Amino acid sequence: MREVAIVGVGMTPFGELWNDSLRGMFAQAASAAMADAGADHLDGLYVGNMAGGQFVGQEHLGPLMASQIGMAGIPATRVESACASGGAALRMAFIEVASGMSDLVMAAGVEKMNDGADVTEILATAADQELECYHGATFPALYALIARAHMATYGTTEEEMSWVSVKNHRHGAKNPKAQFPREVTLEQVMASSKVAEPLRLLHCSPVSDGAAAMLLCPLDQAGRYTDRPVKILGTGLATASLSLADRKSPAILDAVKDSAVRAYKMAGVGPTDIQVAEVHDCFAIAEICCIEALGLVEQGKGGAAARDGMTALGGKVPVNTSGGLKSKGHPVGATGIAQAIEIVEQLRGESGDRQVKDAEIGLAQNMGGSGASSVVHILGRV
Amino acid sequence: MPSPRYWRAIPSRLRLEAVRCRSCENVVYPSRRICPHCHGTEWDPAELSRTGEVVTSTIVHIAPDDFAMEAPYVLALIETPEGARLMLQVTDCDPEDIGPGTAVNLEFRRIRAEGNSGILCYGFKAVPAG
């Protein structure tokens, strides 16, 4: 297997982008990634997208997006793993370059959620339609069930969950591409309206539009495109049952743990080597469960980590320096790529006010459904 | 939504029919071809008790359109004495009283009227026991 580097990145701002279409956002992010690498060709394209067919009635995104950037003819396909589609697209691109099949491949993600469709119903298609949605489950409800189980098992509190939101908004306030680049107080989070108890509005990531793209090539060719390549040290993908009822414990996200173990093993590093991480905080409880499953904190201590500042900028292991899904926004198919871009920029030393000093190894974890898919990538400065 | 979709689910959804794996004896609900525990493919029929216990629960305030009139409602993961787990609404209760360990009976109820055409959907809901 060849060593693989990320040599160019680009993304749109995240938010309610009423003037931008699905294809337009993709073209904007892809062009920025091409320009960042100074590349004029592509050998392949993977487009991460959860539900273009449902959000805007558009499927078959591989050829559509390739032609939007003047690359009609190249191998191009869409990758779908619900909210983990972006991370899964990155993994596909990695495998294609590592295998020797192609030399310059784009991994992208895009989602247009604000175009009039029923977002709650569409997102729920990532859960078990027959066993969960039939009875009135929504995504916040599924994570609320996880939260209540975590509280009962480990004593996690609503206040600790709220600190996750406060922290991520503090980080996002420093990110010009964030959908909600402003701070929130603990009191505001805890007084926000109830969505599915114990989750309140400010424990939930927003509905967003956006796109993100990155270019991958063999590490030994990276010099053609950049003097600051970032190496992909490891990748891990794991799955669990779609339905919460089929899991041993609803408080534990096994797929996250399994994907992390695979990525750590491939990278030859462990949780204590990670200096900065982007994790899938679609809901505040998700960040808590994920950092535990990733081994960044002890099992059951994820809530305290946010409250005590361990996962804040300046803490032991800053988590979601971009603002996370909570503050930066969560255009579902684009999220996995945007997370990896944040880590790339941290390792390149380009993160400005959000910079983690001397970061050399970072991790991005992207999740689909109520934890049924998880993709972990570990990146390293070259 | 075509109605055959509902006919297919009648045994599991309306009669709580499950299956017991002949090799590992785990009860699986609803039935499936391959046992998730041991990969066995031989099954005996099993019916779930109409009782159970809450594993974890939430109170849904922001509901899908078809359930909007019912919010706030309790949604819970229920475990039956056979070890099967189902996600069901808990009804006829004060939502605040429901939590891990709450004993429930499972009762046949209308679940919702689906979409614009209002197809009536039936199934089970949990009701606190006693």
Short mmCIF file of C-alpha atoms in Angstrom, two decimals:
data_model
loop_
_atom_site.label_atom_id
_atom_site.label_comp_id
_atom_site.label_asym_id
_atom_site.label_seq_id
_atom_site.Cartn_x
_atom_site.Cartn_y
_atom_site.Cartn_z
CA MET A 1 0.00 0.00 0.00
CA ARG A 2 1.27 3.47 -0.88
CA GLU A 3 1.53 6.27 1.69
CA VAL A 4 -1.13 8.92 1.02
CA ALA A 5 -1.12 12.68 1.58
CA ILE A 6 -3.76 15.39 1.57
CA VAL A 7 -2.43 18.16 -0.67
CA GLY A 8 -5.32 20.59 -1.06
CA VAL A 9 -8.45 21.57 0.83
CA GLY A 10 -11.41 23.87 0.29
CA MET A 11 -14.84 24.50 1.73
CA THR A 12 -17.78 26.87 1.65
CA PRO A 13 -18.94 28.69 4.73
CA PHE A 14 -21.62 26.60 6.49
CA GLY A 15 -25.07 28.06 7.09
CA GLU A 16 -28.41 28.80 5.51
CA LEU A 17 -27.03 29.50 2.04
CA TRP A 18 -30.25 30.41 0.26
CA ASN A 19 -28.44 31.74 -2.82
CA ASP A 20 -26.39 28.57 -3.33
CA SER A 21 -27.50 25.30 -4.91
CA LEU A 22 -26.26 21.77 -4.20
CA ARG A 23 -24.11 21.81 -7.33
CA GLY A 24 -22.97 25.39 -6.83
CA MET A 25 -21.70 24.71 -3.33
CA PHE A 26 -19.84 21.64 -4.52
CA ALA A 27 -18.17 23.60 -7.33
CA GLN A 28 -17.12 26.32 -4.90
CA ALA A 29 -15.50 23.90 -2.44
CA ALA A 30 -13.95 21.72 -5.16
CA SER A 31 -12.47 24.73 -6.98
CA ALA A 32 -10.95 25.98 -3.75
CA ALA A 33 -9.36 22.57 -3.11
CA MET A 34 -8.00 22.40 -6.68
CA ALA A 35 -6.60 25.92 -6.35
CA ASP A 36 -5.05 25.12 -2.96
CA ALA A 37 -3.14 22.26 -4.60
CA GLY A 38 -2.54 24.05 -7.90
CA ALA A 39 -4.03 21.01 -9.63
CA ASP A 40 -5.58 21.06 -13.10
CA HIS A 41 -6.74 17.46 -13.39
CA LEU A 42 -8.35 14.67 -11.37
CA ASP A 43 -8.13 10.90 -11.67
CA GLY A 44 -11.22 10.26 -9.59
CA LEU A 45 -13.94 11.80 -7.44
CA TYR A 46 -15.96 10.54 -4.47
CA VAL A 47 -18.90 12.71 -3.45
CA GLY A 48 -20.17 12.16 0.09
CA ASN A 49 -23.86 12.97 0.28
CA MET A 50 -26.57 11.63 2.52
CA ALA A 51 -29.85 12.53 0.93
CA GLY A 52 -29.69 14.72 -2.17
CA GLY A 53 -32.58 12.72 -3.55
CA GLN A 54 -34.76 13.63 -0.61
CA PHE A 55 -33.55 17.14 0.18
CA VAL A 56 -33.55 18.51 -3.39
CA GLY A 57 -34.69 15.58 -5.57
CA GLN A 58 -31.23 15.08 -7.04
CA GLU A 59 -29.47 11.70 -7.17
CA HIS A 60 -26.57 10.54 -9.36
CA LEU A 61 -24.18 13.09 -7.95
CA GLY A 62 -20.92 11.56 -9.20
CA PRO A 63 -21.20 12.58 -12.86
CA LEU A 64 -23.21 15.71 -12.04
CA MET A 65 -20.51 17.09 -9.77
CA ALA A 66 -17.61 16.00 -12.00
CA SER A 67 -19.13 17.92 -14.92
CA GLN A 68 -19.72 20.97 -12.72
CA ILE A 69 -15.96 21.39 -12.35
CA GLY A 70 -15.10 20.60 -15.97
CA MET A 71 -14.11 17.02 -15.22
CA ALA A 72 -16.84 15.13 -17.10
CA GLY A 73 -15.45 11.74 -18.01
CA ILE A 74 -13.46 10.92 -14.89
CA PRO A 75 -14.48 8.05 -12.58
CA ALA A 76 -16.90 9.66 -10.13
CA THR A 77 -19.42 8.20 -7.72
CA ARG A 78 -21.46 9.12 -4.70
CA VAL A 79 -20.83 7.59 -1.27
CA GLU A 80 -23.65 7.31 1.27
CA SER A 81 -23.32 6.45 4.95
CA ALA A 82 -25.90 8.89 6.34
CA CYS A 83 -24.13 11.66 8.30
CA ALA A 84 -20.85 9.75 7.91
CA SER A 85 -20.97 10.04 4.11
CA GLY A 86 -18.14 12.58 4.00
CA GLY A 87 -15.81 10.48 6.12
CA ALA A 88 -16.71 7.41 4.09
CA ALA A 89 -15.91 9.30 0.86
CA LEU A 90 -12.52 10.26 2.28
CA ARG A 91 -11.84 6.63 3.12
CA MET A 92 -12.77 5.53 -0.41
CA ALA A 93 -10.44 8.12 -1.91
CA PHE A 94 -7.66 7.03 0.46
CA ILE A 95 -8.10 3.38 -0.53
CA GLU A 96 -8.04 4.26 -4.23
CA VAL A 97 -4.80 6.21 -3.96
CA ALA A 98 -3.16 3.83 -1.48
CA SER A 99 -3.92 0.86 -3.73
CA GLY A 100 -2.17 2.41 -6.70
CA MET A 101 -5.33 2.61 -8.79
CA SER A 102 -5.22 6.41 -9.09
CA ASP A 103 -2.81 9.22 -8.34
CA LEU A 104 -4.94 12.31 -7.73
CA VAL A 105 -8.38 11.79 -6.23
CA MET A 106 -10.86 14.24 -4.74
CA ALA A 107 -12.89 13.38 -1.65
CA ALA A 108 -15.78 15.77 -1.27
CA GLY A 109 -18.96 16.15 0.71
CA VAL A 110 -22.02 18.28 0.07
CA GLU A 111 -25.52 18.70 1.47
CA LYS A 112 -28.31 21.18 0.73
CA MET A 113 -30.70 20.87 3.66
CA ASN A 114 -32.43 24.26 3.47
CA ASP A 115 -34.50 23.97 0.31
CA GLY A 116 -37.97 23.37 1.67
CA ALA A 117 -37.88 19.65 2.43
CA ASP A 118 -38.99 18.12 5.74
CA VAL A 119 -35.57 17.84 7.37
CA THR A 120 -36.67 15.91 10.48
CA GLU A 121 -38.33 13.19 8.39
CA ILE A 122 -35.39 12.94 5.98
CA LEU A 123 -32.76 12.69 8.72
CA ALA A 124 -34.86 9.98 10.36
CA THR A 125 -34.32 7.79 7.31
CA ALA A 126 -30.86 7.10 8.77
CA ALA A 127 -32.60 5.34 11.68
CA ASP A 128 -34.57 2.07 11.49
CA GLN A 129 -37.77 2.97 9.67
CA GLU A 130 -39.67 -0.16 10.63
CA LEU A 131 -38.66 -0.44 14.27
CA GLU A 132 -37.98 3.13 15.38
CA CYS A 133 -39.51 5.79 13.13
CA TYR A 134 -42.82 3.90 12.91
CA HIS A 135 -43.30 4.62 16.62
CA GLY A 136 -42.41 8.30 16.46
CA ALA A 137 -38.63 8.33 16.86
CA THR A 138 -36.72 11.39 15.68
CA PHE A 139 -32.95 11.80 15.70
CA PRO A 140 -32.94 13.99 18.78
CA ALA A 141 -35.13 11.33 20.44
CA LEU A 142 -32.63 8.57 19.67
CA TYR A 143 -29.74 10.57 21.10
CA ALA A 144 -31.94 11.50 24.06
CA LEU A 145 -32.40 7.78 24.74
CA ILE A 146 -28.62 7.40 24.54
CA ALA A 147 -28.20 10.40 26.87
CA ARG A 148 -30.61 9.05 29.48
CA ALA A 149 -28.83 5.69 29.38
CA HIS A 150 -25.45 7.43 29.78
CA MET A 151 -26.78 9.45 32.70
CA ALA A 152 -28.17 6.33 34.39
CA THR A 153 -24.95 4.37 33.85
CA TYR A 154 -22.27 6.99 34.50
CA GLY A 155 -24.00 9.84 36.31
CA THR A 156 -23.56 12.28 33.44
CA THR A 157 -25.60 15.44 34.03
CA GLU A 158 -27.53 17.88 31.88
CA GLU A 159 -25.10 20.58 33.01
CA GLU A 160 -22.13 18.57 31.73
CA MET A 161 -23.84 18.13 28.37
CA SER A 162 -24.45 21.86 28.31
CA TRP A 163 -20.75 22.56 28.81
CA VAL A 164 -20.10 20.74 25.52
CA SER A 165 -22.27 23.29 23.72
CA VAL A 166 -20.69 26.22 25.56
CA LYS A 167 -17.18 24.99 24.68
CA ASN A 168 -17.93 24.33 21.04
CA HIS A 169 -19.56 27.73 20.58
CA ARG A 170 -16.49 29.35 22.19
CA HIS A 171 -14.38 27.61 19.57
CA GLY A 172 -16.80 28.34 16.74
CA ALA A 173 -16.85 32.04 17.62
CA LYS A 174 -13.27 32.07 16.27
CA ASN A 175 -14.21 30.34 13.00
CA PRO A 176 -15.32 32.68 10.19
CA LYS A 177 -16.86 29.76 8.30
CA ALA A 178 -19.13 28.72 11.19
CA GLN A 179 -22.90 28.97 10.89
CA PHE A 180 -23.24 30.33 14.44
CA PRO A 181 -19.90 32.01 15.20
CA ARG A 182 -20.90 33.30 18.61
CA GLU A 183 -20.65 32.23 22.22
CA VAL A 184 -23.52 30.93 24.31
CA THR A 185 -23.71 30.83 28.11
CA LEU A 186 -24.41 27.79 30.25
CA GLU A 187 -27.64 29.47 31.36
CA GLN A 188 -28.78 29.99 27.75
CA VAL A 189 -28.13 26.35 26.90
CA MET A 190 -29.95 25.06 29.96
CA ALA A 191 -32.91 27.39 29.42
CA SER A 192 -33.31 26.67 25.71
CA SER A 193 -36.47 24.89 24.56
CA LYS A 194 -36.89 21.15 25.04
CA VAL A 195 -36.50 18.99 21.93
CA ALA A 196 -36.38 15.46 23.35
CA GLU A 197 -35.58 15.32 27.05
CA PRO A 198 -32.89 15.69 28.30
CA LEU A 199 -31.81 17.33 25.02
CA ARG A 200 -32.59 21.00 24.51
CA LEU A 201 -32.31 23.11 21.39
CA LEU A 202 -28.76 24.25 22.20
CA HIS A 203 -27.62 20.66 22.66
CA CYS A 204 -28.50 20.02 18.99
CA SER A 205 -26.54 20.79 15.83
CA PRO A 206 -28.34 23.00 13.31
CA VAL A 207 -29.73 22.38 9.83
CA SER A 208 -27.09 23.57 7.38
CA ASP A 209 -26.00 23.93 3.79
CA GLY A 210 -22.40 23.52 2.77
CA ALA A 211 -19.70 21.68 0.88
CA ALA A 212 -16.09 20.65 1.52
CA ALA A 213 -13.44 19.00 -0.63
CA MET A 214 -9.88 17.71 -0.40
CA LEU A 215 -7.30 16.29 -2.78
CA LEU A 216 -5.34 13.11 -2.08
CA CYS A 217 -2.22 11.82 -3.82
CA PRO A 218 0.68 9.48 -3.02
CA LEU A 219 2.97 11.04 -0.43
CA ASP A 220 5.94 10.77 -2.78
CA GLN A 221 4.11 12.96 -5.34
CA ALA A 222 2.86 15.52 -2.81
CA GLY A 223 5.68 17.94 -3.60
CA ARG A 224 4.09 18.66 -6.98
CA TYR A 225 1.12 20.25 -5.25
CA THR A 226 2.16 21.59 -1.87
CA ASP A 227 5.05 22.13 0.50
CA ARG A 228 2.82 21.32 3.48
CA PRO A 229 1.38 17.86 2.85
CA VAL A 230 -0.52 16.12 5.62
CA LYS A 231 -0.22 12.36 5.75
CA ILE A 232 -3.14 10.03 6.38
CA LEU A 233 -1.69 7.77 9.05
CA GLY A 234 -4.71 5.55 9.54
CA THR A 235 -8.32 5.02 8.59
CA GLY A 236 -11.00 2.97 10.31
CA LEU A 237 -14.64 2.35 9.45
CA ALA A 238 -16.99 0.33 11.63
CA THR A 239 -20.70 -0.35 11.82
CA ALA A 240 -23.24 -1.34 14.44
CA SER A 241 -26.91 -2.25 14.23
CA LEU A 242 -29.11 0.57 12.96
CA SER A 243 -31.61 0.01 15.74
CA LEU A 244 -30.79 0.96 19.33
CA ALA A 245 -32.78 -2.07 20.47
CA ASP A 246 -30.21 -4.40 18.92
CA ARG A 247 -27.21 -3.00 20.81
CA LYS A 248 -25.83 -4.38 24.06
CA SER A 249 -25.94 -1.01 25.80
CA PRO A 250 -27.56 2.13 24.41
CA ALA A 251 -25.03 4.16 26.42
CA ILE A 252 -22.02 2.87 24.45
CA LEU A 253 -21.26 3.52 20.79
CA ASP A 254 -19.43 0.35 19.80
CA ALA A 255 -18.93 1.39 16.17
CA VAL A 256 -16.98 4.46 17.31
CA LYS A 257 -14.70 2.33 19.45
CA ASP A 258 -14.20 -0.27 16.71
CA SER A 259 -13.44 2.35 14.05
CA ALA A 260 -10.95 4.02 16.41
CA VAL A 261 -9.19 0.75 17.25
CA ARG A 262 -8.75 0.04 13.53
CA ALA A 263 -7.44 3.53 12.77
CA TYR A 264 -5.07 3.58 15.77
CA LYS A 265 -3.68 0.19 14.80
CA MET A 266 -3.07 1.21 11.22
CA ALA A 267 -1.48 4.51 12.29
CA GLY A 268 0.64 2.88 14.99
CA VAL A 269 -0.46 5.48 17.53
CA GLY A 270 -2.79 5.53 20.52
CA PRO A 271 -5.26 7.93 22.09
CA THR A 272 -2.54 9.67 24.13
CA ASP A 273 -0.76 10.68 20.91
CA ILE A 274 -3.76 12.70 19.67
CA GLN A 275 -3.20 16.44 20.11
CA VAL A 276 -6.36 17.76 18.47
CA ALA A 277 -9.60 16.03 17.49
CA GLU A 278 -12.77 16.75 15.59
CA VAL A 279 -15.55 14.46 16.75
CA HIS A 280 -19.17 14.06 15.69
CA ASP A 281 -21.12 16.29 18.13
CA CYS A 282 -24.44 16.16 16.29
CA PHE A 283 -25.83 16.33 19.83
CA ALA A 284 -23.91 17.26 22.97
CA ILE A 285 -24.23 13.71 24.31
CA ALA A 286 -22.64 12.39 21.12
CA GLU A 287 -19.39 14.27 21.81
CA ILE A 288 -19.35 12.80 25.31
CA CYS A 289 -19.88 9.24 24.07
CA CYS A 290 -17.42 9.66 21.19
CA ILE A 291 -14.46 11.00 23.16
CA GLU A 292 -14.94 8.09 25.56
CA ALA A 293 -15.11 5.54 22.75
CA LEU A 294 -12.05 7.11 21.10
CA GLY A 295 -10.15 6.67 24.37
CA LEU A 296 -9.44 10.40 24.68
CA VAL A 297 -11.00 10.28 28.15
CA GLU A 298 -11.88 7.48 30.53
CA GLN A 299 -15.22 5.73 29.95
CA GLY A 300 -17.90 7.71 31.80
CA LYS A 301 -15.76 10.86 32.16
CA GLY A 302 -16.74 12.53 28.87
CA GLY A 303 -19.14 14.96 30.51
CA ALA A 304 -16.63 16.15 33.08
CA ALA A 305 -14.04 16.69 30.33
CA ALA A 306 -16.01 19.55 28.78
CA ARG A 307 -16.88 21.09 32.14
CA ASP A 308 -13.29 20.99 33.37
CA GLY A 309 -11.79 22.45 30.19
CA MET A 310 -9.83 19.33 29.29
CA THR A 311 -11.29 19.34 25.76
CA ALA A 312 -11.26 23.13 25.29
CA LEU A 313 -8.60 25.07 23.39
CA GLY A 314 -5.63 25.18 25.77
CA GLY A 315 -6.77 21.96 27.46
CA LYS A 316 -5.11 18.55 27.40
CA VAL A 317 -6.75 17.48 24.14
CA PRO A 318 -8.78 20.19 22.37
CA VAL A 319 -11.91 18.71 20.78
CA ASN A 320 -13.87 20.39 18.01
CA THR A 321 -11.69 23.46 17.60
CA SER A 322 -13.74 24.31 14.50
CA GLY A 323 -16.80 24.81 16.69
CA GLY A 324 -17.92 21.28 15.92
CA LEU A 325 -21.19 20.42 14.29
CA LYS A 326 -22.92 22.46 16.99
CA SER A 327 -21.48 25.88 16.13
CA LYS A 328 -19.87 25.39 12.73
CA GLY A 329 -22.97 23.72 11.30
CA HIS A 330 -23.81 20.23 10.06
CA PRO A 331 -24.57 19.90 6.33
CA VAL A 332 -24.63 16.16 6.86
CA GLY A 333 -22.79 14.85 3.79
CA ALA A 334 -20.15 17.60 4.00
CA THR A 335 -19.36 17.24 7.70
CA GLY A 336 -16.81 14.41 7.49
CA ILE A 337 -14.68 16.29 4.97
CA ALA A 338 -14.97 19.58 6.87
CA GLN A 339 -13.79 17.84 10.05
CA ALA A 340 -10.72 16.49 8.23
CA ILE A 341 -10.05 19.97 6.80
CA GLU A 342 -9.98 21.43 10.32
CA ILE A 343 -7.36 18.84 11.30
CA VAL A 344 -5.34 19.48 8.11
CA GLU A 345 -5.30 23.21 8.84
CA GLN A 346 -4.30 22.59 12.47
CA LEU A 347 -1.39 20.40 11.34
CA ARG A 348 -0.35 22.99 8.77
CA GLY A 349 -0.44 25.67 11.47
CA GLU A 350 -3.12 27.70 9.65
CA SER A 351 -5.84 27.80 12.27
CA GLY A 352 -5.25 31.36 13.51
CA ASP A 353 -6.98 32.04 16.83
CA ARG A 354 -7.97 28.38 17.04
CA GLN A 355 -4.46 27.02 16.56
CA VAL A 356 -3.37 24.18 18.80
CA LYS A 357 0.32 24.87 19.36
CA ASP A 358 2.70 22.50 17.58
CA ALA A 359 -0.01 20.01 16.66
CA GLU A 360 1.57 17.08 14.84
CA ILE A 361 -1.08 14.34 15.08
CA GLY A 362 -4.84 14.87 14.89
CA LEU A 363 -7.96 12.77 14.56
CA ALA A 364 -11.29 13.23 12.79
CA GLN A 365 -14.29 11.07 13.69
CA ASN A 366 -17.49 11.16 11.64
CA MET A 367 -20.64 9.26 12.58
CA GLY A 368 -23.83 8.18 10.86
CA GLY A 369 -27.24 7.45 12.33
CA SER A 370 -27.44 6.95 16.07
CA GLY A 371 -23.89 5.58 15.89
CA ALA A 372 -24.45 2.78 13.35
CA SER A 373 -21.57 4.04 11.19
CA SER A 374 -18.33 5.59 12.39
CA VAL A 375 -15.28 6.62 10.38
CA VAL A 376 -12.02 7.67 11.99
CA HIS A 377 -9.05 9.21 10.20
CA ILE A 378 -5.75 9.95 11.90
CA LEU A 379 -3.65 12.59 10.21
CA GLY A 380 -0.02 13.55 10.76
CA ARG A 381 2.24 16.46 9.89
CA VAL A 382 4.98 15.41 7.48
CA MET B 1 -46.95 4.52 1.01
CA PRO B 2 -48.21 1.20 -0.42
CA SER B 3 -50.30 -0.91 1.91
CA PRO B 4 -48.41 -4.24 1.32
CA ARG B 5 -45.71 -2.68 3.43
CA TYR B 6 -48.10 -2.99 6.36
CA TRP B 7 -49.41 -6.45 5.49
CA ARG B 8 -45.89 -7.82 5.69
CA ALA B 9 -45.46 -6.47 9.21
CA ILE B 10 -48.73 -7.82 10.62
CA PRO B 11 -47.22 -10.86 12.45
CA SER B 12 -44.51 -8.87 14.20
CA ARG B 13 -46.19 -5.51 14.60
CA LEU B 14 -49.75 -6.53 15.41
CA ARG B 15 -49.19 -9.91 17.09
CA LEU B 16 -45.70 -9.40 18.60
CA GLU B 17 -44.50 -12.62 16.97
CA ALA B 18 -40.79 -13.22 17.48
CA VAL B 19 -38.50 -16.18 16.85
CA ARG B 20 -36.19 -18.25 19.05
CA CYS B 21 -32.88 -19.39 17.58
CA ARG B 22 -32.54 -23.18 17.77
CA SER B 23 -28.78 -23.07 18.31
CA CYS B 24 -28.31 -20.22 20.82
CA GLU B 25 -31.90 -19.93 22.11
CA ASN B 26 -31.92 -16.14 21.97
CA VAL B 27 -35.28 -14.56 21.16
CA VAL B 28 -35.04 -12.22 18.18
CA TYR B 29 -37.70 -9.61 17.36
CA PRO B 30 -38.82 -9.16 14.67
CA SER B 31 -37.89 -12.37 12.87
CA ARG B 32 -34.96 -12.38 10.49
CA ARG B 33 -33.11 -14.90 8.35
CA ILE B 34 -29.77 -15.06 10.19
CA CYS B 35 -29.34 -14.96 13.97
CA PRO B 36 -27.41 -11.82 14.98
CA HIS B 37 -25.96 -13.68 17.98
CA CYS B 38 -24.70 -16.98 16.48
CA HIS B 39 -25.44 -16.85 12.70
CA GLY B 40 -27.93 -19.71 13.13
CA THR B 41 -30.65 -20.11 10.52
CA GLU B 42 -33.07 -22.51 12.24
CA TRP B 43 -35.88 -20.92 14.22
CA ASP B 44 -38.86 -21.78 16.37
CA PRO B 45 -41.76 -19.40 16.71
CA ALA B 46 -41.93 -17.37 19.92
CA GLU B 47 -44.47 -14.85 21.12
CA LEU B 48 -43.49 -11.94 23.28
CA SER B 49 -45.09 -11.40 26.66
CA ARG B 50 -47.32 -8.38 26.88
CA THR B 51 -45.12 -7.03 29.67
CA GLY B 52 -41.74 -5.40 29.92
CA GLU B 53 -39.41 -2.95 31.62
CA VAL B 54 -38.08 0.43 30.47
CA VAL B 55 -34.37 0.37 29.61
CA THR B 56 -34.10 4.05 28.68
CA SER B 57 -36.66 6.70 27.75
CA THR B 58 -37.15 10.26 26.55
CA ILE B 59 -39.97 12.78 26.29
CA VAL B 60 -40.31 13.93 22.68
CA HIS B 61 -41.36 17.57 22.37
CA ILE B 62 -40.54 18.22 18.71
CA ALA B 63 -42.33 15.45 16.83
CA PRO B 64 -42.60 14.32 13.21
CA ASP B 65 -45.70 15.75 11.48
CA ASP B 66 -47.74 12.56 11.90
CA PHE B 67 -47.15 12.65 15.67
CA ALA B 68 -47.40 16.40 16.19
CA MET B 69 -50.78 16.22 17.92
CA GLU B 70 -49.41 13.74 20.46
CA ALA B 71 -46.35 15.70 21.64
CA PRO B 72 -45.07 15.67 24.23
CA TYR B 73 -44.95 11.86 24.33
CA VAL B 74 -42.68 9.29 25.93
CA LEU B 75 -40.57 7.09 23.66
CA ALA B 76 -38.76 4.22 25.35
CA LEU B 77 -36.66 1.16 24.79
CA ILE B 78 -38.59 -1.69 26.43
CA GLU B 79 -37.18 -5.12 27.29
CA THR B 80 -39.62 -8.04 27.54
CA PRO B 81 -39.08 -11.01 29.90
CA GLU B 82 -37.85 -13.00 26.85
CA GLY B 83 -34.96 -10.55 26.45
CA ALA B 84 -36.30 -8.91 23.28
CA ARG B 85 -36.06 -5.12 23.04
CA LEU B 86 -38.60 -2.89 21.31
CA MET B 87 -38.83 0.86 20.84
CA LEU B 88 -42.34 1.90 21.80
CA GLN B 89 -44.26 4.89 23.04
CA VAL B 90 -45.32 4.86 26.68
CA THR B 91 -48.80 6.24 27.09
CA ASP B 92 -51.56 6.81 29.69
CA CYS B 93 -48.98 8.14 32.15
CA ASP B 94 -47.34 11.22 33.58
CA PRO B 95 -44.23 11.40 31.34
CA GLU B 96 -42.13 12.47 34.31
CA ASP B 97 -42.82 9.15 36.05
CA ILE B 98 -41.19 7.02 33.35
CA GLY B 99 -37.54 5.97 33.64
CA PRO B 100 -35.20 2.97 33.70
CA GLY B 101 -36.90 0.05 35.45
CA THR B 102 -40.49 1.26 35.01
CA ALA B 103 -42.67 -1.88 34.65
CA VAL B 104 -45.07 -1.71 31.71
CA ASN B 105 -47.79 -3.69 29.99
CA LEU B 106 -47.87 -3.72 26.18
CA GLU B 107 -51.26 -2.82 24.73
CA PHE B 108 -52.59 -2.84 21.18
CA ARG B 109 -53.14 0.77 20.09
CA ARG B 110 -53.48 3.05 17.12
CA ILE B 111 -50.01 4.47 16.43
CA ARG B 112 -50.82 7.22 13.93
CA ALA B 113 -52.74 8.25 10.85
CA GLU B 114 -50.05 8.36 8.19
CA GLY B 115 -49.60 11.21 5.75
CA ASN B 116 -52.24 13.13 3.83
CA SER B 117 -54.27 10.02 3.08
CA GLY B 118 -54.41 9.19 6.77
CA ILE B 119 -53.69 5.46 6.59
CA LEU B 120 -54.34 4.13 10.07
CA CYS B 121 -51.28 2.48 11.54
CA TYR B 122 -51.62 0.12 14.49
CA GLY B 123 -49.16 -1.54 16.82
CA PHE B 124 -48.27 -1.71 20.49
CA LYS B 125 -47.72 0.97 23.06
CA ALA B 126 -46.51 0.52 26.60
CA VAL B 127 -48.63 1.50 29.61
CA PRO B 128 -47.23 1.61 33.16
CA ALA B 129 -48.22 -1.57 35.03
CA GLY B 130 -50.30 -1.49 38.19
#
